[in-house]
mmCIF file of C-alpha atoms in Angstrom:
data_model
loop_
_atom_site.group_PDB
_atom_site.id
_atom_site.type_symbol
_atom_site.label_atom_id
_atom_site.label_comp_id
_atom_site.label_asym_id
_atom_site.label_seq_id
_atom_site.Cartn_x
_atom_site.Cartn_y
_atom_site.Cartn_z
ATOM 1 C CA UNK V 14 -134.707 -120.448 -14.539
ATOM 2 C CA UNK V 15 -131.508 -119.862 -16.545
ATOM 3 C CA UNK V 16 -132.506 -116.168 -16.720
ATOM 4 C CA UNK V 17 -133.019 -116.122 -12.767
ATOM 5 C CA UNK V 18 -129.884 -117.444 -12.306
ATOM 6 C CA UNK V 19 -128.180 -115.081 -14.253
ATOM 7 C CA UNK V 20 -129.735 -112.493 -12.837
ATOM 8 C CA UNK V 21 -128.662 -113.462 -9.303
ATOM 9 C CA UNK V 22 -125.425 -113.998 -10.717
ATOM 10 C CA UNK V 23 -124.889 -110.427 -11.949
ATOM 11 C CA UNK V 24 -126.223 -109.316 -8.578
ATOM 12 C CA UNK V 25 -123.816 -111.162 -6.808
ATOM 13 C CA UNK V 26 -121.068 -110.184 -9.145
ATOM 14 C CA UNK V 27 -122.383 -106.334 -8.153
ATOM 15 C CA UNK V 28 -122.423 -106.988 -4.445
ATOM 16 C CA UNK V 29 -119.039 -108.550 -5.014
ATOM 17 C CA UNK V 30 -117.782 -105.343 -6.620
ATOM 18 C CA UNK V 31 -119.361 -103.510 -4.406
ATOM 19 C CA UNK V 32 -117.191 -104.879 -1.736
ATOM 20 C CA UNK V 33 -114.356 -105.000 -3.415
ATOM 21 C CA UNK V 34 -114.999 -101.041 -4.032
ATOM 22 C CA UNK V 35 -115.987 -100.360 -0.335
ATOM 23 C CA UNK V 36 -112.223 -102.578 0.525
ATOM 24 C CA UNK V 37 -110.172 -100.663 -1.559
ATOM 25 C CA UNK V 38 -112.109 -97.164 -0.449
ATOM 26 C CA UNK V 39 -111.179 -98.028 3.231
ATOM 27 C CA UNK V 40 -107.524 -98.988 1.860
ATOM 28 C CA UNK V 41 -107.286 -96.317 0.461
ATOM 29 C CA UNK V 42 -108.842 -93.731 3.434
ATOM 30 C CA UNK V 43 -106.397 -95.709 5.788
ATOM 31 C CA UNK V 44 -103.195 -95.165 3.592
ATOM 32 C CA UNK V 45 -104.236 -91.345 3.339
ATOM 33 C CA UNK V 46 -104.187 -91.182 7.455
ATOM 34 C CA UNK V 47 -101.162 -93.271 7.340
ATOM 35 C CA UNK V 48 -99.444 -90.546 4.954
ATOM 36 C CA UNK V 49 -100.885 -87.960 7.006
ATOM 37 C CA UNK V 50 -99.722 -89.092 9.792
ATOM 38 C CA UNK V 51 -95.974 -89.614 8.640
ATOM 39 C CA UNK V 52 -96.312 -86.119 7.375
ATOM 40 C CA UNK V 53 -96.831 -84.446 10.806
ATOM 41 C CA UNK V 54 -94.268 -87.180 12.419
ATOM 42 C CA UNK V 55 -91.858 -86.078 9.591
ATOM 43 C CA UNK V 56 -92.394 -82.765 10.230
ATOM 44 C CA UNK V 57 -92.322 -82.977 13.826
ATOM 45 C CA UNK V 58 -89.018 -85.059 13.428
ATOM 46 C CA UNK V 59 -87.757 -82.074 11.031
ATOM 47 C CA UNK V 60 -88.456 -79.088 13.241
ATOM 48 C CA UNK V 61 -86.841 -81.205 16.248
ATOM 49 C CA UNK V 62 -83.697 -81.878 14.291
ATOM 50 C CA UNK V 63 -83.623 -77.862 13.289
ATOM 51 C CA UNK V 64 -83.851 -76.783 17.099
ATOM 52 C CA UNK V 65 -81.143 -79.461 17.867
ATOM 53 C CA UNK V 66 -78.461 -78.232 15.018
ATOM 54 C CA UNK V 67 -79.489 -74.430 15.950
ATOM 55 C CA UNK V 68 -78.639 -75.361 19.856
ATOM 56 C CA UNK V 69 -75.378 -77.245 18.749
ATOM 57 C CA UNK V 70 -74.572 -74.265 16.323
ATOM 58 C CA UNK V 71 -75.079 -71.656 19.345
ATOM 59 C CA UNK V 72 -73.017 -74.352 21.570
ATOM 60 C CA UNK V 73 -69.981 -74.402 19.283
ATOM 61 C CA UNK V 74 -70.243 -70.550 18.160
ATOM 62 C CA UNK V 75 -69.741 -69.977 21.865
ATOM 63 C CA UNK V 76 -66.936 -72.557 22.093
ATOM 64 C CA UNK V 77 -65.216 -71.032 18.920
ATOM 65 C CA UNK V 78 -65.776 -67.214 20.728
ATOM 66 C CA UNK V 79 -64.130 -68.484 23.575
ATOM 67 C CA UNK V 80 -61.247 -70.365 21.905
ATOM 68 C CA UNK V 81 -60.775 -67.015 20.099
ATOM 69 C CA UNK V 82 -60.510 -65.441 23.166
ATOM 70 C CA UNK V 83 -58.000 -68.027 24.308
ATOM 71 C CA UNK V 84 -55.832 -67.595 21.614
ATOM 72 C CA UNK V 85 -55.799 -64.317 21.480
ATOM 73 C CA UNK V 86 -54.982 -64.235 25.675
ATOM 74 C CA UNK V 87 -52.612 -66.708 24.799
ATOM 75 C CA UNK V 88 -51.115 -64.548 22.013
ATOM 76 C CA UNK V 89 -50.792 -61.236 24.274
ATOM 77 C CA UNK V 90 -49.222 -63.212 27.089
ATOM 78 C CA UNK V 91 -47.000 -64.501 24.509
ATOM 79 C CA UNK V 92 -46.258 -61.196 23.392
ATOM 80 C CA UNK V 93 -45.532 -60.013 27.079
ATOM 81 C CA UNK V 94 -43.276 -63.055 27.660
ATOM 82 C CA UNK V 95 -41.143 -62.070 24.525
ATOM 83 C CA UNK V 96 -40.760 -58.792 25.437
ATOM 84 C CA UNK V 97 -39.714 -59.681 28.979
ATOM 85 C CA UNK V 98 -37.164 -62.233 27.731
ATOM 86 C CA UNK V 99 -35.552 -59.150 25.442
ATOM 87 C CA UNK V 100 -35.804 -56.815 28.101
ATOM 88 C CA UNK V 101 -33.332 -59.650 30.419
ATOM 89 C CA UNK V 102 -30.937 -59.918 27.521
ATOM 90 C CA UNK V 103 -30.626 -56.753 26.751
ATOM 91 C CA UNK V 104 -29.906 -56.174 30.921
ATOM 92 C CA UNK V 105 -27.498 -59.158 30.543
ATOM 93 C CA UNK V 106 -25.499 -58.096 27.606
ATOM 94 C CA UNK V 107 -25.354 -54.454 29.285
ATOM 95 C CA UNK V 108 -24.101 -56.513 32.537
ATOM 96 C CA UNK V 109 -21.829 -58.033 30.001
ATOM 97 C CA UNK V 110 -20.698 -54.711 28.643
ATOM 98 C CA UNK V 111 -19.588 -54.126 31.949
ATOM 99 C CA UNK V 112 -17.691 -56.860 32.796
ATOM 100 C CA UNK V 113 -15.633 -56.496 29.686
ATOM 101 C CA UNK V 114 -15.041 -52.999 30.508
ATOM 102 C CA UNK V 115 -13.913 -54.053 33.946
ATOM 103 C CA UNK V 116 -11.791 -56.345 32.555
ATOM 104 C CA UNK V 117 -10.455 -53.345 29.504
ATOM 105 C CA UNK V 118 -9.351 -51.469 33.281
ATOM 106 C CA UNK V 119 -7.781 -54.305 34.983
ATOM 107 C CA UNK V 120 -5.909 -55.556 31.778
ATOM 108 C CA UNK V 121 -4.744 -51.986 31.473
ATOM 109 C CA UNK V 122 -4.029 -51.725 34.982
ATOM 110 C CA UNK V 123 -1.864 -54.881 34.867
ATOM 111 C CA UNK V 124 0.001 -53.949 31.583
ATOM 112 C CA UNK V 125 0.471 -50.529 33.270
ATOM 113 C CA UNK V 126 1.891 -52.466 36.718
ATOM 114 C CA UNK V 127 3.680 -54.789 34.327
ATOM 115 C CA UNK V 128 5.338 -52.143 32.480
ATOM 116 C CA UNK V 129 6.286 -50.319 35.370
ATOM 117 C CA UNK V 130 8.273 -53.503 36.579
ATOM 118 C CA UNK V 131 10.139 -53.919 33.410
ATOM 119 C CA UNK V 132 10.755 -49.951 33.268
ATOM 120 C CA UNK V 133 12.022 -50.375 36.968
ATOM 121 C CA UNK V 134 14.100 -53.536 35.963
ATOM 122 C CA UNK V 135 12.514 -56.478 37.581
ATOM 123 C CA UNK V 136 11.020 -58.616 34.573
ATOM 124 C CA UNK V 137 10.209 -58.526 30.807
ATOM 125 C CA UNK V 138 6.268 -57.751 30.732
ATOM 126 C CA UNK V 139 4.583 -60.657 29.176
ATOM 127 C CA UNK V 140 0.590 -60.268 29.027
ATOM 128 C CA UNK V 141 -0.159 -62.511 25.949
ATOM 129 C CA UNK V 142 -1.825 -65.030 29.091
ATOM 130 C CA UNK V 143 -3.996 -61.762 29.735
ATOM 131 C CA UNK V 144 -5.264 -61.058 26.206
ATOM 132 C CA UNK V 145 -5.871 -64.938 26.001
ATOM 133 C CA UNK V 146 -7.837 -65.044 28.840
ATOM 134 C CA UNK V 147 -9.699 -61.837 27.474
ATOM 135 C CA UNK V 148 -10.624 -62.989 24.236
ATOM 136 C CA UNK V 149 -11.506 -66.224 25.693
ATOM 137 C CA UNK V 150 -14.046 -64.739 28.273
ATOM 138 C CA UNK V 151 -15.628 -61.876 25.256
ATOM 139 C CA UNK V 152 -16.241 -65.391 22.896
ATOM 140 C CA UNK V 153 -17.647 -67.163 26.098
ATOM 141 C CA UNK V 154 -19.656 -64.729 27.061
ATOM 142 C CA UNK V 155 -21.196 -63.568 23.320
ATOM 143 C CA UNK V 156 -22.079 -67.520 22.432
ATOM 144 C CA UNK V 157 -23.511 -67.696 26.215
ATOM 145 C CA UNK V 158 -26.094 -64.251 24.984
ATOM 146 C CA UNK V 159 -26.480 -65.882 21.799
ATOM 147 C CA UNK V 160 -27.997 -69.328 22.912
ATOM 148 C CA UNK V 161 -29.751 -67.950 26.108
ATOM 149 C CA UNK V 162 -31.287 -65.459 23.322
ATOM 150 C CA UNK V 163 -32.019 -68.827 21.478
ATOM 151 C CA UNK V 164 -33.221 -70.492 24.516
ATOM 152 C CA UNK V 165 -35.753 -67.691 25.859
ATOM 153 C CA UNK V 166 -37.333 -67.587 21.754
ATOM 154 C CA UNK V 167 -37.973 -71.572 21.681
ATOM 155 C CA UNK V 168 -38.945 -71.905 25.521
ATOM 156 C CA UNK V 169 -41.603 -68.802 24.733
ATOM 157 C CA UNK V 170 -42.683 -69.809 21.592
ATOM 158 C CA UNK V 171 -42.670 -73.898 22.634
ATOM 159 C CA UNK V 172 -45.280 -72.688 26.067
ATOM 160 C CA UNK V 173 -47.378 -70.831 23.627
ATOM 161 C CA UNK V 174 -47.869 -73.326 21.655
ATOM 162 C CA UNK V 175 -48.353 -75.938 24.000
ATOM 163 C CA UNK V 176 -51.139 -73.767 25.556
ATOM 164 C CA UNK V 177 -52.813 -72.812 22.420
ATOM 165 C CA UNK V 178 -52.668 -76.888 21.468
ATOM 166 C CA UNK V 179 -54.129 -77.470 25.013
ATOM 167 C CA UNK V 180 -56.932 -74.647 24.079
ATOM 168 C CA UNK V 181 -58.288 -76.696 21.217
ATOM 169 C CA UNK V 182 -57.800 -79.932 22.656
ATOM 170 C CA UNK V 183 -60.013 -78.197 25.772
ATOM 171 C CA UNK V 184 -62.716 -77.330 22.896
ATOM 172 C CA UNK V 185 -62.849 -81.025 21.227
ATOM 173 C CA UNK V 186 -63.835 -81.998 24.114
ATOM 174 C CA UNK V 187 -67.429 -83.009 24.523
ATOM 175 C CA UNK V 188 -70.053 -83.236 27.374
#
C-alpha cells in the first residue's frame, strides 16, 4: 500500500508539473504576442511620429523660405526708402543753396543801395543787422538739413525694423 501510494504520489507530483509546465508555456506564448504586439504598435507609433516631424519640418522650411523672402522684400524696400530720403535732401540742400545765393544777391544789392545813399549823402551804411540775419538763417537752415537727415535715417530704419519684427512675430504664429 505504501508503495501504491507513493506511486500515485509521484504521478500526481508529474501531473502537477505538468501543469505547472503547460501554465508557464501559455505565459510565456502570451508574453511573446504581447511583445509582438508592442513591437508593431511601437513601430507603428515610430513611423507616425517620423511622418509628423517630416510634415512639421516641410511646414516650417516653408515658413523660414517665406520669412526669408520677407526680409529680404523688407530689406530692398528699405533700401529704396533710403535712397529716396537722400535723393529729398540732397533736392533740399540744393533748394537751400539757392536761397542763400538769393540772399548773397539781395545782401549785395542792399549794401550796393546802401552805399549808394551814403556816397550820395543821405546816411552812414550800416548792414551788420543784414549779415546777422544771414548767418542766422545759413546756421538755421544747416542744423534744419542736419536733423531732417537724422530724422529720415531713424524713421527708415525704425519702419524696417518694425516690419521685419512684425515678419517673425507673423511666423511664431501657429495654426
Amino acid at each position: 500500500m505504501l508503495a501504491l501510494l507513493k506511486s500515485r504520489a509521484w504521478q500526481l507530483l508529474a501531473l502537477v508539473l505538468a501543469a505547472l509546465l503547460l501554465w508557464q508555456s501559455v505565459g510565456h506564448l502570451l508574453a511573446l504576442r504581447a511583445a509582438d504586439k508592442a513591437r508593431a504598435d511601437l513601430a507603428t507609433e515610430r513611423a507616425a511620429a517620423a511622418a509628423a516631424a517630416a510634415e512639421t519640418s516641410e511646414r516650417y522650411r516653408k515658413l523660414e523660405g517665406t520669412y526669408r523672402e520677407n526680409l529680404d522684400t523688407i530689406a530692398r524696400e528699405s533700401d529704396q526708402a533710403q535712397a529716396r530720403a537722400t535723393a529729398d535732401a540732397n533736392a533740399a540742400r540744393a533748394a537751400a543753396g539757392r536761397l542763400r545765393g538769393d540772399l548773397a544777391d539781395y545782401i549785395t544789392a542792399n549794401r550796393a543801395a546802401a552805399n549808394a545813399r551814403a556816397a550820395a549823402g543821405q546816411c552812414a551804411p550800416d548792414t551788420s543787422a543784414l549779415d546777422l540775419f544771414a548767418e542766422l538763417q545759413r546756421r538755421a537752415d544747416e542744423r534744419a538739413g542736419a536733423l531732417a537727415r537724422i530724422a529720415d535715417d531713424a524713421r527708415s530704419r525704425g519702419a524696417s525694423c518694425e516690419r521685419g519684427y512684425n515678419v517673425a512675430r507673423a511666423l511664431t504664429k501657429f495654426d
